mmCIF file of the C-alpha atoms, coordinates in Angstrom:
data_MODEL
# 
_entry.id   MODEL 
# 
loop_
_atom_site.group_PDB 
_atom_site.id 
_atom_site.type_symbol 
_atom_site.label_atom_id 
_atom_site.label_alt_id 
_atom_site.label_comp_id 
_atom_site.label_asym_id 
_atom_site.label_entity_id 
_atom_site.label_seq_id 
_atom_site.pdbx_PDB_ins_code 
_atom_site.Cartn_x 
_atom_site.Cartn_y 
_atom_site.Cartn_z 
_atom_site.occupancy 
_atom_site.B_iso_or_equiv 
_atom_site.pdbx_formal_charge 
_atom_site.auth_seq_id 
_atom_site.auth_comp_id 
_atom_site.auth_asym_id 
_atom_site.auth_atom_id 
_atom_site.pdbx_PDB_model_num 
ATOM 1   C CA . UNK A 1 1   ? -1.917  21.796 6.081   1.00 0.00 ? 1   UNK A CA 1 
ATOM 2   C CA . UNK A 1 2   ? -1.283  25.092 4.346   1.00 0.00 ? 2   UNK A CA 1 
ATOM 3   C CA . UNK A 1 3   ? -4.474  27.442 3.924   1.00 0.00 ? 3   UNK A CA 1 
ATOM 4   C CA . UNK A 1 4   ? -3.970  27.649 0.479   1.00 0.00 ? 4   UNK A CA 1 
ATOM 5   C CA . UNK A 1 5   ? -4.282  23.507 -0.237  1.00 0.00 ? 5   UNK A CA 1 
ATOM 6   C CA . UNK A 1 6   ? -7.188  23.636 1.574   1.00 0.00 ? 6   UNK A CA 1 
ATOM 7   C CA . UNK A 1 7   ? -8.485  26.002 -0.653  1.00 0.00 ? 7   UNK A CA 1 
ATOM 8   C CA . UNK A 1 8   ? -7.108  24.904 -4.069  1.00 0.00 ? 8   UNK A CA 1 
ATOM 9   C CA . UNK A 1 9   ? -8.665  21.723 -3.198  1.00 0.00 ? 9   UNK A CA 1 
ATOM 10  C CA . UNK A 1 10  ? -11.952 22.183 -1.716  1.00 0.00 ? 10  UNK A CA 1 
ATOM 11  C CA . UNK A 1 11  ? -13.587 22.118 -4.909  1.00 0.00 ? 11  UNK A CA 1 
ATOM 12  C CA . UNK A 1 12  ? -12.206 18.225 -5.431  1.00 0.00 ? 12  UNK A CA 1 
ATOM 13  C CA . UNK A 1 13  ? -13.171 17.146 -1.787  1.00 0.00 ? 13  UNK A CA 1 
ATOM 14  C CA . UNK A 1 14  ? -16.498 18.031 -2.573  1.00 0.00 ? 14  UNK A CA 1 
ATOM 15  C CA . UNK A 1 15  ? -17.470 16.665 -6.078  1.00 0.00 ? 15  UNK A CA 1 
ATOM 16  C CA . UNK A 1 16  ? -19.255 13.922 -5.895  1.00 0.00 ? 16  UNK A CA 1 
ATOM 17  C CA . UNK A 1 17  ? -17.849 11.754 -8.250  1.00 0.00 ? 17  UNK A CA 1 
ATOM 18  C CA . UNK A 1 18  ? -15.107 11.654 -10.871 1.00 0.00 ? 18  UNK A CA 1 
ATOM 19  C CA . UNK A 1 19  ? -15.768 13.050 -13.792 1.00 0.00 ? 19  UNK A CA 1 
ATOM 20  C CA . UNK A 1 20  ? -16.229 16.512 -11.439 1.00 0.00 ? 20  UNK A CA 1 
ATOM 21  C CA . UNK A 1 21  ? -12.910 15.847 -9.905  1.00 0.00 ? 21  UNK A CA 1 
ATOM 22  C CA . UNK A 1 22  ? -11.291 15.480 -13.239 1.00 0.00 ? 22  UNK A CA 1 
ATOM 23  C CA . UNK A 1 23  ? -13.056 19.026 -14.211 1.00 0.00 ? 23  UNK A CA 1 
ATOM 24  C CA . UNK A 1 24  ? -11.930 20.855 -10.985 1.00 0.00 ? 24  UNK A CA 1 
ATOM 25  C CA . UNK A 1 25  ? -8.272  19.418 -11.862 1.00 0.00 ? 25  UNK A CA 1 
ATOM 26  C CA . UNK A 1 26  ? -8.217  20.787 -14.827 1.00 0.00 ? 26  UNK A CA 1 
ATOM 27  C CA . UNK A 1 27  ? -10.039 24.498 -13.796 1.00 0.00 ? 27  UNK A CA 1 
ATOM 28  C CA . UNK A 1 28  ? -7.667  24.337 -11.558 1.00 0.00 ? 28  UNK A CA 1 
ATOM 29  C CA . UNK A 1 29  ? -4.554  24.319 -14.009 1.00 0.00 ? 29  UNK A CA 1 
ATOM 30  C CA . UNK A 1 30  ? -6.015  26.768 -16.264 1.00 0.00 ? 30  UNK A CA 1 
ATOM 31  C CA . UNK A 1 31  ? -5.453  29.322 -13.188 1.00 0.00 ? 31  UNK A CA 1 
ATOM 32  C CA . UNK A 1 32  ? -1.699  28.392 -12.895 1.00 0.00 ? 32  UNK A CA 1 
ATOM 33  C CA . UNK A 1 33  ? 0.024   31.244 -14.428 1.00 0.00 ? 33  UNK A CA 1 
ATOM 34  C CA . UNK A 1 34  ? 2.341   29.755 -17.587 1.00 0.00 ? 34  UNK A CA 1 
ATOM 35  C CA . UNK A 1 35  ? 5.879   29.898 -17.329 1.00 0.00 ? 35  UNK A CA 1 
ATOM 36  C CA . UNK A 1 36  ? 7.617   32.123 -20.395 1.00 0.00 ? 36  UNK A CA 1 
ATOM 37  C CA . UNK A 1 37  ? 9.340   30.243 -22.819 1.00 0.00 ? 37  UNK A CA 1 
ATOM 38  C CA . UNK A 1 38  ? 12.661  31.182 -21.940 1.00 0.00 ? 38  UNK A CA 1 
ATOM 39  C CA . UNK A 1 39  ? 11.851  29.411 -18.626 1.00 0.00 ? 39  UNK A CA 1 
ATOM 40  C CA . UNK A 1 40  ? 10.810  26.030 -20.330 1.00 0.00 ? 40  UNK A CA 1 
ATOM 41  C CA . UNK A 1 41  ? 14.335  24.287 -20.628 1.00 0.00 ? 41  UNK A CA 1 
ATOM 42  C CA . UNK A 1 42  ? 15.660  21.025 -20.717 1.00 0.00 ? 42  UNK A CA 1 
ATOM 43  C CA . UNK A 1 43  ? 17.166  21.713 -17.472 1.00 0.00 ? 43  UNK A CA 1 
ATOM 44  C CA . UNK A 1 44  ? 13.966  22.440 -15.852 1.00 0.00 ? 44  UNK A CA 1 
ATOM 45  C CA . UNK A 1 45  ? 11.698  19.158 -17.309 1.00 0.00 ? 45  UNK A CA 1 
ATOM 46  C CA . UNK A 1 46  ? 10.897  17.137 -14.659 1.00 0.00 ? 46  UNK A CA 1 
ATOM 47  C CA . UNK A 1 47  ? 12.476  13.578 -15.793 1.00 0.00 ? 47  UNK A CA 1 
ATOM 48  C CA . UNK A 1 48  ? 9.651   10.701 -14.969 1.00 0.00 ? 48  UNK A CA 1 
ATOM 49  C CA . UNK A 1 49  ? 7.009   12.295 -16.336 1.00 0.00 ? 49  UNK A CA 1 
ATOM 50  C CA . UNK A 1 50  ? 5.100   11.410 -19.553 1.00 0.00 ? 50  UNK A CA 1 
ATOM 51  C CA . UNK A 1 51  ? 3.847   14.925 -20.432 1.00 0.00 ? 51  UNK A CA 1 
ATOM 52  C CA . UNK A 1 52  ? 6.213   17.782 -20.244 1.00 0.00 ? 52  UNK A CA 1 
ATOM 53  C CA . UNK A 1 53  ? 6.493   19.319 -16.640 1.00 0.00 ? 53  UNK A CA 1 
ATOM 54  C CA . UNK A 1 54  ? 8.954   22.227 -16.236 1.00 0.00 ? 54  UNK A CA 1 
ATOM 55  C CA . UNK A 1 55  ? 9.241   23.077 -12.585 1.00 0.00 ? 55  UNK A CA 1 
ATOM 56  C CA . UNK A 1 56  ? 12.019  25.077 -10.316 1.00 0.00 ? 56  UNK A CA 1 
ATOM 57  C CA . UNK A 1 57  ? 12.452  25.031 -6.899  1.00 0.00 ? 57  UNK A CA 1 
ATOM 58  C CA . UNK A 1 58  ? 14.178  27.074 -4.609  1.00 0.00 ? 58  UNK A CA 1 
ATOM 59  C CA . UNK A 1 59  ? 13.967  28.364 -0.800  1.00 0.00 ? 59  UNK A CA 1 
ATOM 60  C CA . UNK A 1 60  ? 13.542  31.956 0.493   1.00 0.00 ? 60  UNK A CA 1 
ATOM 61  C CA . UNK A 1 61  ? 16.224  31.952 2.532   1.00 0.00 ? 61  UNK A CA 1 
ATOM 62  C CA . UNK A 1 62  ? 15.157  34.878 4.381   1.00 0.00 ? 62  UNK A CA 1 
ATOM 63  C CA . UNK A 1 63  ? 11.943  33.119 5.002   1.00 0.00 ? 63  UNK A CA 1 
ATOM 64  C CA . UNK A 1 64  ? 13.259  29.646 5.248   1.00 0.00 ? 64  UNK A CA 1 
ATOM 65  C CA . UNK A 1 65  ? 10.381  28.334 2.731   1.00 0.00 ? 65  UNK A CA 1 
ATOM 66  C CA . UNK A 1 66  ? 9.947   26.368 -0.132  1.00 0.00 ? 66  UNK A CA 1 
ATOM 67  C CA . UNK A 1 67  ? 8.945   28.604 -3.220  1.00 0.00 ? 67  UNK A CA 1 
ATOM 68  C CA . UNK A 1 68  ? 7.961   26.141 -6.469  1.00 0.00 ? 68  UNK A CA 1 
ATOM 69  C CA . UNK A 1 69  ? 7.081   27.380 -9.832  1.00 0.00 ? 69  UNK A CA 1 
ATOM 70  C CA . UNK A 1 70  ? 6.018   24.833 -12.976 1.00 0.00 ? 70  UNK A CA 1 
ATOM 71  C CA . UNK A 1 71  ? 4.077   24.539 -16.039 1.00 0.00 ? 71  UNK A CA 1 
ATOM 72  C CA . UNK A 1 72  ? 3.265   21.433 -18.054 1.00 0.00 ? 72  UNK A CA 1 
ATOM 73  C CA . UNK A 1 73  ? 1.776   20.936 -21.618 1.00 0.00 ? 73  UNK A CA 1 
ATOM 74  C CA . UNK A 1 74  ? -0.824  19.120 -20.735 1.00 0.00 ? 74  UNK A CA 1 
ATOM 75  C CA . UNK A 1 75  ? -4.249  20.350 -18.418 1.00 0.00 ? 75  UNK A CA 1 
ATOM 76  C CA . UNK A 1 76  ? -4.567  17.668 -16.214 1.00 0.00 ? 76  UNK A CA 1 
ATOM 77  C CA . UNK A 1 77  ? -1.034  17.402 -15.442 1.00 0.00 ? 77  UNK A CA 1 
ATOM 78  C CA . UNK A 1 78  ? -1.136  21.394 -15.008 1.00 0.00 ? 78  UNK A CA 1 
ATOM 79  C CA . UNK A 1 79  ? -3.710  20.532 -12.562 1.00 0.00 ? 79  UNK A CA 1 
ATOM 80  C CA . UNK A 1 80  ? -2.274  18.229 -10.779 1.00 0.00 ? 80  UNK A CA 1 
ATOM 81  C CA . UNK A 1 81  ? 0.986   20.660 -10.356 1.00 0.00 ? 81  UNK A CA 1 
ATOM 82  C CA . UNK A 1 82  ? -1.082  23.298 -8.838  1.00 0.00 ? 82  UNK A CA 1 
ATOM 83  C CA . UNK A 1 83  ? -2.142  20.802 -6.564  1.00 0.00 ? 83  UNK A CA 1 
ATOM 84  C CA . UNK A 1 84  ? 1.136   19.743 -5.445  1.00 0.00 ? 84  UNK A CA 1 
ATOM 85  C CA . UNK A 1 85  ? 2.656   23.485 -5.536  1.00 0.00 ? 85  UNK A CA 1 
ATOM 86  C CA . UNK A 1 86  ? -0.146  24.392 -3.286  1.00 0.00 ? 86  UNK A CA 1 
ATOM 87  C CA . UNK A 1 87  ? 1.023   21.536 -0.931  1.00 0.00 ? 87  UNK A CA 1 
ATOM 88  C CA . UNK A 1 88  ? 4.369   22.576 -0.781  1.00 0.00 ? 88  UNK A CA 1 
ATOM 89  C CA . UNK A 1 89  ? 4.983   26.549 -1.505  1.00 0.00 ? 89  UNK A CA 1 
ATOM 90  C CA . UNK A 1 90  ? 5.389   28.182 1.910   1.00 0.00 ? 90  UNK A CA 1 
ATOM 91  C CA . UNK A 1 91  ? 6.805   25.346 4.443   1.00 0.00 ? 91  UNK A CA 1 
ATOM 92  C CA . UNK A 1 92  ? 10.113  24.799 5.905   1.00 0.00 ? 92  UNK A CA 1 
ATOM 93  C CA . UNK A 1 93  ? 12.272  21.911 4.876   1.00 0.00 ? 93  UNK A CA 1 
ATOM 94  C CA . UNK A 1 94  ? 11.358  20.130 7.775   1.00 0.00 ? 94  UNK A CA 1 
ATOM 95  C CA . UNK A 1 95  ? 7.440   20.635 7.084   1.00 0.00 ? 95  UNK A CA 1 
ATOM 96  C CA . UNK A 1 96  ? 8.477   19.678 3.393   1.00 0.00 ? 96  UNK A CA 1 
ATOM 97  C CA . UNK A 1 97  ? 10.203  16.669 4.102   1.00 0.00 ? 97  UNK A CA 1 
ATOM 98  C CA . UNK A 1 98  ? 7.397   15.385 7.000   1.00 0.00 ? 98  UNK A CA 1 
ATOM 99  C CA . UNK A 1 99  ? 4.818   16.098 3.962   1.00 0.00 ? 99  UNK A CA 1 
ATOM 100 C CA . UNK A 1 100 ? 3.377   13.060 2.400   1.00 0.00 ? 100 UNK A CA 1 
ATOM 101 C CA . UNK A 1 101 ? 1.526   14.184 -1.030  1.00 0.00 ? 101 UNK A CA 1 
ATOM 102 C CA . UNK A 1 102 ? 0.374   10.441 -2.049  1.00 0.00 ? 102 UNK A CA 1 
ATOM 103 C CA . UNK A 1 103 ? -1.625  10.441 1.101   1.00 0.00 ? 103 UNK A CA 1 
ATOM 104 C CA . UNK A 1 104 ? -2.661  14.326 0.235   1.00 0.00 ? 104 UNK A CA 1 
ATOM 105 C CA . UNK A 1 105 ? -4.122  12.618 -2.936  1.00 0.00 ? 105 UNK A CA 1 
ATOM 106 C CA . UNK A 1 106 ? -5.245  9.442  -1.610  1.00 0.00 ? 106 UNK A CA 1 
ATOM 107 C CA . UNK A 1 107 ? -7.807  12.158 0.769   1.00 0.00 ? 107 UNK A CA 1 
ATOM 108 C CA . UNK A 1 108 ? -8.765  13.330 -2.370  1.00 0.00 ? 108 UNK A CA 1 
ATOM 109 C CA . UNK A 1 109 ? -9.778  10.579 -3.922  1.00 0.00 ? 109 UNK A CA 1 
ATOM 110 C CA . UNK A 1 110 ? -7.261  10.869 -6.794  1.00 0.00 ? 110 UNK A CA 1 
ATOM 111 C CA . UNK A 1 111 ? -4.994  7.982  -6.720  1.00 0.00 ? 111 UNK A CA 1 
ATOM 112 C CA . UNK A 1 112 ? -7.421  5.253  -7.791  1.00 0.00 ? 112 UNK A CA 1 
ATOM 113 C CA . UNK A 1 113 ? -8.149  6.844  -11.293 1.00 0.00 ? 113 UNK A CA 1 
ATOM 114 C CA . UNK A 1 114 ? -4.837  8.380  -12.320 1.00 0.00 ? 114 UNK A CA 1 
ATOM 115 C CA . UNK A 1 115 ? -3.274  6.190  -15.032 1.00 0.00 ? 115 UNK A CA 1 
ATOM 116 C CA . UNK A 1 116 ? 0.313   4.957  -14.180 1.00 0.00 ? 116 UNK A CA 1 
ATOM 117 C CA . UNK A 1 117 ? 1.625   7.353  -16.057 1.00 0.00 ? 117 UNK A CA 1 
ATOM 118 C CA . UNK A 1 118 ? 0.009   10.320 -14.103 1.00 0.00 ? 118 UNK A CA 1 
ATOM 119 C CA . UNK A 1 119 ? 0.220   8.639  -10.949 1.00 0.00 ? 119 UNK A CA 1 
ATOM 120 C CA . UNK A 1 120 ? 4.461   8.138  -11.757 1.00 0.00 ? 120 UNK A CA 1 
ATOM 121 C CA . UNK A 1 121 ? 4.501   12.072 -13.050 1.00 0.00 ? 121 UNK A CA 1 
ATOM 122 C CA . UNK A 1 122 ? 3.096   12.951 -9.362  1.00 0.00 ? 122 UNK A CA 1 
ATOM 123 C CA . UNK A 1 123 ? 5.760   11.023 -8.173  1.00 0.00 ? 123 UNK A CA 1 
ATOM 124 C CA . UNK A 1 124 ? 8.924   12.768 -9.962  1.00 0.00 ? 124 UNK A CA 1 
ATOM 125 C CA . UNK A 1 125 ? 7.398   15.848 -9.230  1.00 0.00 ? 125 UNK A CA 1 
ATOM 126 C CA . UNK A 1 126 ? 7.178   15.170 -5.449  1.00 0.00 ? 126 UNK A CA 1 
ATOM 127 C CA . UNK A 1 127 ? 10.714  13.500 -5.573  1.00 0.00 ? 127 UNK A CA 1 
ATOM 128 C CA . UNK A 1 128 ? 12.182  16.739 -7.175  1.00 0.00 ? 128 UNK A CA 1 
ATOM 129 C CA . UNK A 1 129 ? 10.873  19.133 -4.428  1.00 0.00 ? 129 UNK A CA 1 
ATOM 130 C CA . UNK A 1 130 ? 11.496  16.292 -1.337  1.00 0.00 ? 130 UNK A CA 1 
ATOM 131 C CA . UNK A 1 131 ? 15.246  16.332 -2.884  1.00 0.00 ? 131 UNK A CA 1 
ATOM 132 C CA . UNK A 1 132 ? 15.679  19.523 -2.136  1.00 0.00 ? 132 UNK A CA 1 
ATOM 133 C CA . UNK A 1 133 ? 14.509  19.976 1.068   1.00 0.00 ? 133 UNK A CA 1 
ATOM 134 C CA . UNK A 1 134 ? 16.614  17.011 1.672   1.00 0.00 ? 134 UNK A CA 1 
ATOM 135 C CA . UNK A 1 135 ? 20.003  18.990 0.642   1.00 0.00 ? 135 UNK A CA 1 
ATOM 136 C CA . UNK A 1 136 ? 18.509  22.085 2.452   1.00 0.00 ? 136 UNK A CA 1 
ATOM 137 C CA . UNK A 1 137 ? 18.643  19.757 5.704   1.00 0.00 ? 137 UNK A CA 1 
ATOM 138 C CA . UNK A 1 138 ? 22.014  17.969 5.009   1.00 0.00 ? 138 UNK A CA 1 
# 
């Protein structure tokens, strides 16, 4: 587990119920720096997902790391990115494709009060970055 999860989601861990969760999810996607306009194409929506969710991902080859960048339209979903980018940014393909984010969530406490819709937007979004640490293997 990457420093930086730990941190993004230490906040969730500890509230004690939902309605806090559902606060630090959405503090948490106001500090997600917005991607420019230019940035926010059809190329780049995340297909699955109910709300918009632009995201890119690419690997440092020099580093051998994932690097993730996204922005939705909605807060929560925003949230819930920033959860999922701090999951993945930073690890190798292998670490990447060894990384299961429903149990990440599940730990959280998340899964059981995400509508459908969220809980199937977490899913293209995790599908889009395992994808490409897939090719990055093959």
């Amino acid at each position: 587990m990457t420093n930086t999860f730990n941190k993004v989601t230490e906040s969730i861990k500890n509230a004690p119920a939902w309605q806090q969760k559902y606060r630090e999810i959405m503090l948490l996607g106001k500090t997600l720096p917005a991607l420019a306009d230019v940035l926010k194409t059809d190329d780049a929506l995340v297909s699955g997902c109910e709300s918009k969710v632009w995201m890119f991902v690419e690997f440092d080859l020099t580093e051998n790391t994932l690097v993730v960048i996204g922005d939705s339209d909605t807060r929560i979903v925003k949230g819930l990115l920033a959860i999922i980018l701090a999951l993945y940014n930073g690890l190798t393909p292998e670490q990447v494709v060894n990384k299961n984010a429903y149990e990440e969530f599940e730990k959280l406490g998340l899964i059981s009060h995400l509508s459908a819709s969220r809980g199937n937007g977490i899913k293209a979004m995790v599908d889009k970055i395992q994808t490409m640490a897939q090719h990055k293997l093959s």
